[in-house]
């Protein structure tokens, strides 16, 4: 059974079909990238899996269990962690408090009225920060961190409840080139050691081809190619999308 | 090349805490059409928005006809003679085509012919029949043409076009290329961002390739079209 | 009921609708372009009436006739339009990018200042204006008489709508205004100077308000209360119609006008409530009103909110000192100072409860008086009607307020920003209207008297200690909640709702719980308040009470824990010392609010925290990047 199975996912806004009949699967331990031009439907697809958007048609199954149309918090509870395109943590909290917040929620104590939040699950949070390499930043406020470090905070937060699937929307956008590879190496290592899967969208082709086991290409809401990096790179339709409608003509 | 209309150097722009542009430099000559190519997320839109003052760069110089325009509010930059057409078109949905044009109208600099709705309808014949139609009741291609026409009503000397071919059907892309080539003959300089190489090849004479917020390659459009290696490195998957 | 009566009632509804529309149109236009809910619109309306009164008096003295009358009306509107320009240049221009709370408070400050200016200039008496020459008589409709002036006004509304339509569709200014309502930034990128456009829009908005106020003059005397009365109604119309939509305002005005005309026949006592109920219902079904659309987010990046820090040793010793001072106060304070201290403690709790959701939860409540007042009324009613003892009544106060917060909050937290603020205000006005109109239960305008503490607590000193114990317990609990996971969850939702949702926190539910907790605490304060005064009247539920609480928070600092307490102390003391010295307290208060918004938005504690790092350990979320 696949960890994630997406069947015939579709979504229209007004008359505009943003995503149309997209199906794919994702196995444990796998890194799957979704690429495509702006407005192709990547984010819509992503948000339907994460629960931020409700699909018009189609199903999303996690380990065989249907999670279609559940709100984000319920999808999270089923074992999905996600990061966002424009990284931002809870800006009024320190790095370690951000992770503690996720842990509090995971342990069902997010609404406790009396204990001091600062003291709860601190060790667990520090261990996660250690894993993503920013333990030394634990007491800083997120609003003053370097952007690359905020991405790591987001990752630690997404990992807090021991998810089986990570959704990462443009994990390296806005980062300096050198940091991008460091972050993706970290993600790959975590995926391997925990036996989880990651689904990510990405603009940086270096990142996609270096770190994806498999690639989905979406254009105008439809899945037009799928497969290992080399096969996608050679696909003529994919070439055409990236270089314009009649790439052969001028050559 | 004659004296540049637009000179940009050392441009650094952040969105919040994310750095998008890293020390970017480019220039556009008088009457020239320059295309900014690159994959999405490379920083094309941000470059144009920074020039127009819609996002505030943290460093760098932007000069238009030798005058420093960095840090001015967008309306002052527009009044210097720059026109901007955003990627999402942003036509005023509840206004008619004619009213959209009216919003863009500004007097031309002394001694220059002003664009009028009539002249623009000649340039974009599709719009002529739609003049009383609300802008959200016309097709995407027509909206793109309207967005360009609206900006031309301000009689800009330099047009900044953000991905004009995006999301348009091939036949409309074709019409767009014809219209832009026409514009050039009217003496308007153009800096456009584009992902469609074929479209860019039809109208631009120079290309800059932007990747991760920096210009990585610059040269004649014909060289780019001939250089398979460069295209593969920066534009293809 | 005979058809003639019903028809006349229908005509009355139309006339009311006309006025409501004229009074609301400017408000909705100004909001559409500037995104500011302009409380001062009510002041413009009032100024229109007063200025028209003076002008008409002069003109008709010189030459009695229609020309003089209408000349006075339109000249008054034009003068008010210029005052709108002044407001834009002096105040609004500085706060377009400020948080909603600051915008609302700043324009309300103008309301306060204008109230006193009007009182200075025209006195506090009702001033009955001249009747319109040529429209003094009646027409007979189905055997019933209907005033000519009212009939003329029925046509005035549609006439204004038509004129506005022409302005918006046939002039460049109008087209620019419509474009700016849809996409301000793009209008700027096309070379249009927004500052000028906004100034023009304020002229138009104020002109319309002034015109509506001036036209009102022959129907109702100019009086110092007409600003707040009309602004509340205009808000209802604007919100129902969809903020920014002129046509929506027209439809909403028709709806409310007829509802009032016929509602008064069926539910004579609750016409005020009816309008707010309709508004609440519309907002629940259509969160952006009949013809409104969701506003595009103007700020892409979320504001970094304040953080919480552990107490420093200096802070702890300061607190211990303060506590000791409060405990020993009765030893050296006189009766009057104790009374003042009681008030100060109660308002401290009230302001703290407001900031519990506002500063720390991002929920701007403009109607927090509802929960304070419901606590007070709840306790008073139990004593008055059921003869409950003080102890039970004070304990019930937070329950009454909590239930109301639970119900109102469930609806309010579905919205955000200005709409949320307006809905909280609407609920507060509903409660106010009930307290005002249900005379049998609440004593109406006179309120309830004789609500005194039990005999053991009747001495000022004992009641002081009781208040001290209860308010400190309340504040202490809320304070603790802020540092507990509950407070962190509220803050997480405030910082980023979408992220909170993605780690299992239901944003709406969290906001609802926090709203309720805050209402309970405010109600507790209200319960203590009524026994300290011995009586209660609807003023405690009115807008000024909500604004007092907001001002306290603003004075102390929104993004601080202790700010609301400092602000409550400061405002209570200021009121006590300054109010007796001046006839124009509202002007002082308005000036104070404006000064805070424009010059010291961080508030007192925020400023102190910046200056004395030991006092406020909080390196808040605003620390500059290294």
PDB file of C-alpha atoms in Angstrom, chain A residues 36-38 143-147 150 174 177 180 203-206 209 220 233 238-239 242-246 250, chain B residues 17-20 22 39-41 87 163 166-170 195-198 211-212 225 231-232 235-237:
ATOM      1  CA  UNK A  36       5.677  23.164 -13.525  1.00  0.00           C
ATOM      2  CA  UNK A  37       5.374  26.759 -14.724  1.00  0.00           C
ATOM      3  CA  UNK A  38       3.783  29.481 -12.606  1.00  0.00           C
ATOM      4  CA  UNK A 143      11.801  37.495  13.708  1.00  0.00           C
ATOM      5  CA  UNK A 144      15.555  38.073  13.866  1.00  0.00           C
ATOM      6  CA  UNK A 145      16.763  34.800  12.344  1.00  0.00           C
ATOM      7  CA  UNK A 146      18.445  34.478   8.980  1.00  0.00           C
ATOM      8  CA  UNK A 147      15.998  33.205   6.377  1.00  0.00           C
ATOM      9  CA  UNK A 150      13.692  30.051   9.651  1.00  0.00           C
ATOM     10  CA  UNK A 174      14.443  32.777  -1.095  1.00  0.00           C
ATOM     11  CA  UNK A 177      22.347  29.092  -3.309  1.00  0.00           C
ATOM     12  CA  UNK A 180      19.762  25.359  -0.534  1.00  0.00           C
ATOM     13  CA  UNK A 203      11.603  26.114  -8.761  1.00  0.00           C
ATOM     14  CA  UNK A 204      15.301  25.475  -8.489  1.00  0.00           C
ATOM     15  CA  UNK A 205      16.037  22.782 -11.061  1.00  0.00           C
ATOM     16  CA  UNK A 206      19.426  22.023  -9.510  1.00  0.00           C
ATOM     17  CA  UNK A 209      17.341  17.025 -10.080  1.00  0.00           C
ATOM     18  CA  UNK A 220      -2.316  23.969 -16.887  1.00  0.00           C
ATOM     19  CA  UNK A 233      14.505  15.839 -18.503  1.00  0.00           C
ATOM     20  CA  UNK A 238       8.294  19.122 -20.797  1.00  0.00           C
ATOM     21  CA  UNK A 239      10.982  20.769 -22.903  1.00  0.00           C
ATOM     22  CA  UNK A 242       9.900  25.324 -20.361  1.00  0.00           C
ATOM     23  CA  UNK A 243      11.179  26.803 -23.603  1.00  0.00           C
ATOM     24  CA  UNK A 244       8.027  27.989 -25.322  1.00  0.00           C
ATOM     25  CA  UNK A 245       5.495  26.464 -27.585  1.00  0.00           C
ATOM     26  CA  UNK A 246       7.595  25.966 -30.682  1.00  0.00           C
ATOM     27  CA  UNK A 250      14.213  28.960 -34.347  1.00  0.00           C
TER      28      UNK A 250
ATOM     29  CA  UNK B  17      13.376  38.132   5.107  1.00  0.00           C
ATOM     30  CA  UNK B  18      13.843  36.265   1.854  1.00  0.00           C
ATOM     31  CA  UNK B  19      16.494  37.706  -0.424  1.00  0.00           C
ATOM     32  CA  UNK B  20      15.327  37.612  -4.030  1.00  0.00           C
ATOM     33  CA  UNK B  22      21.565  39.592  -5.419  1.00  0.00           C
ATOM     34  CA  UNK B  39      12.752  30.033 -14.802  1.00  0.00           C
ATOM     35  CA  UNK B  40       9.981  30.988 -12.475  1.00  0.00           C
ATOM     36  CA  UNK B  41      11.191  32.021  -9.070  1.00  0.00           C
ATOM     37  CA  UNK B  87       2.150  39.649 -14.672  1.00  0.00           C
ATOM     38  CA  UNK B 163       5.505  37.772 -18.766  1.00  0.00           C
ATOM     39  CA  UNK B 166       1.922  33.706 -19.914  1.00  0.00           C
ATOM     40  CA  UNK B 167      -1.208  31.634 -19.982  1.00  0.00           C
ATOM     41  CA  UNK B 168      -2.190  32.781 -23.476  1.00  0.00           C
ATOM     42  CA  UNK B 169      -3.195  30.537 -26.345  1.00  0.00           C
ATOM     43  CA  UNK B 170      -0.594  30.295 -29.138  1.00  0.00           C
ATOM     44  CA  UNK B 195       9.720  32.276 -20.177  1.00  0.00           C
ATOM     45  CA  UNK B 196       8.635  31.603 -23.713  1.00  0.00           C
ATOM     46  CA  UNK B 197      11.833  31.567 -25.744  1.00  0.00           C
ATOM     47  CA  UNK B 198      10.045  31.441 -29.050  1.00  0.00           C
ATOM     48  CA  UNK B 211      19.002  32.802 -12.207  1.00  0.00           C
ATOM     49  CA  UNK B 212      18.696  32.872  -8.412  1.00  0.00           C
ATOM     50  CA  UNK B 225      18.759  31.106 -29.878  1.00  0.00           C
ATOM     51  CA  UNK B 231      19.480  27.339 -22.946  1.00  0.00           C
ATOM     52  CA  UNK B 232      19.896  23.933 -21.393  1.00  0.00           C
ATOM     53  CA  UNK B 235      16.119  27.719 -19.052  1.00  0.00           C
ATOM     54  CA  UNK B 236      15.317  24.087 -19.531  1.00  0.00           C
ATOM     55  CA  UNK B 237      14.507  21.603 -16.842  1.00  0.00           C
TER      56      UNK B 237
END
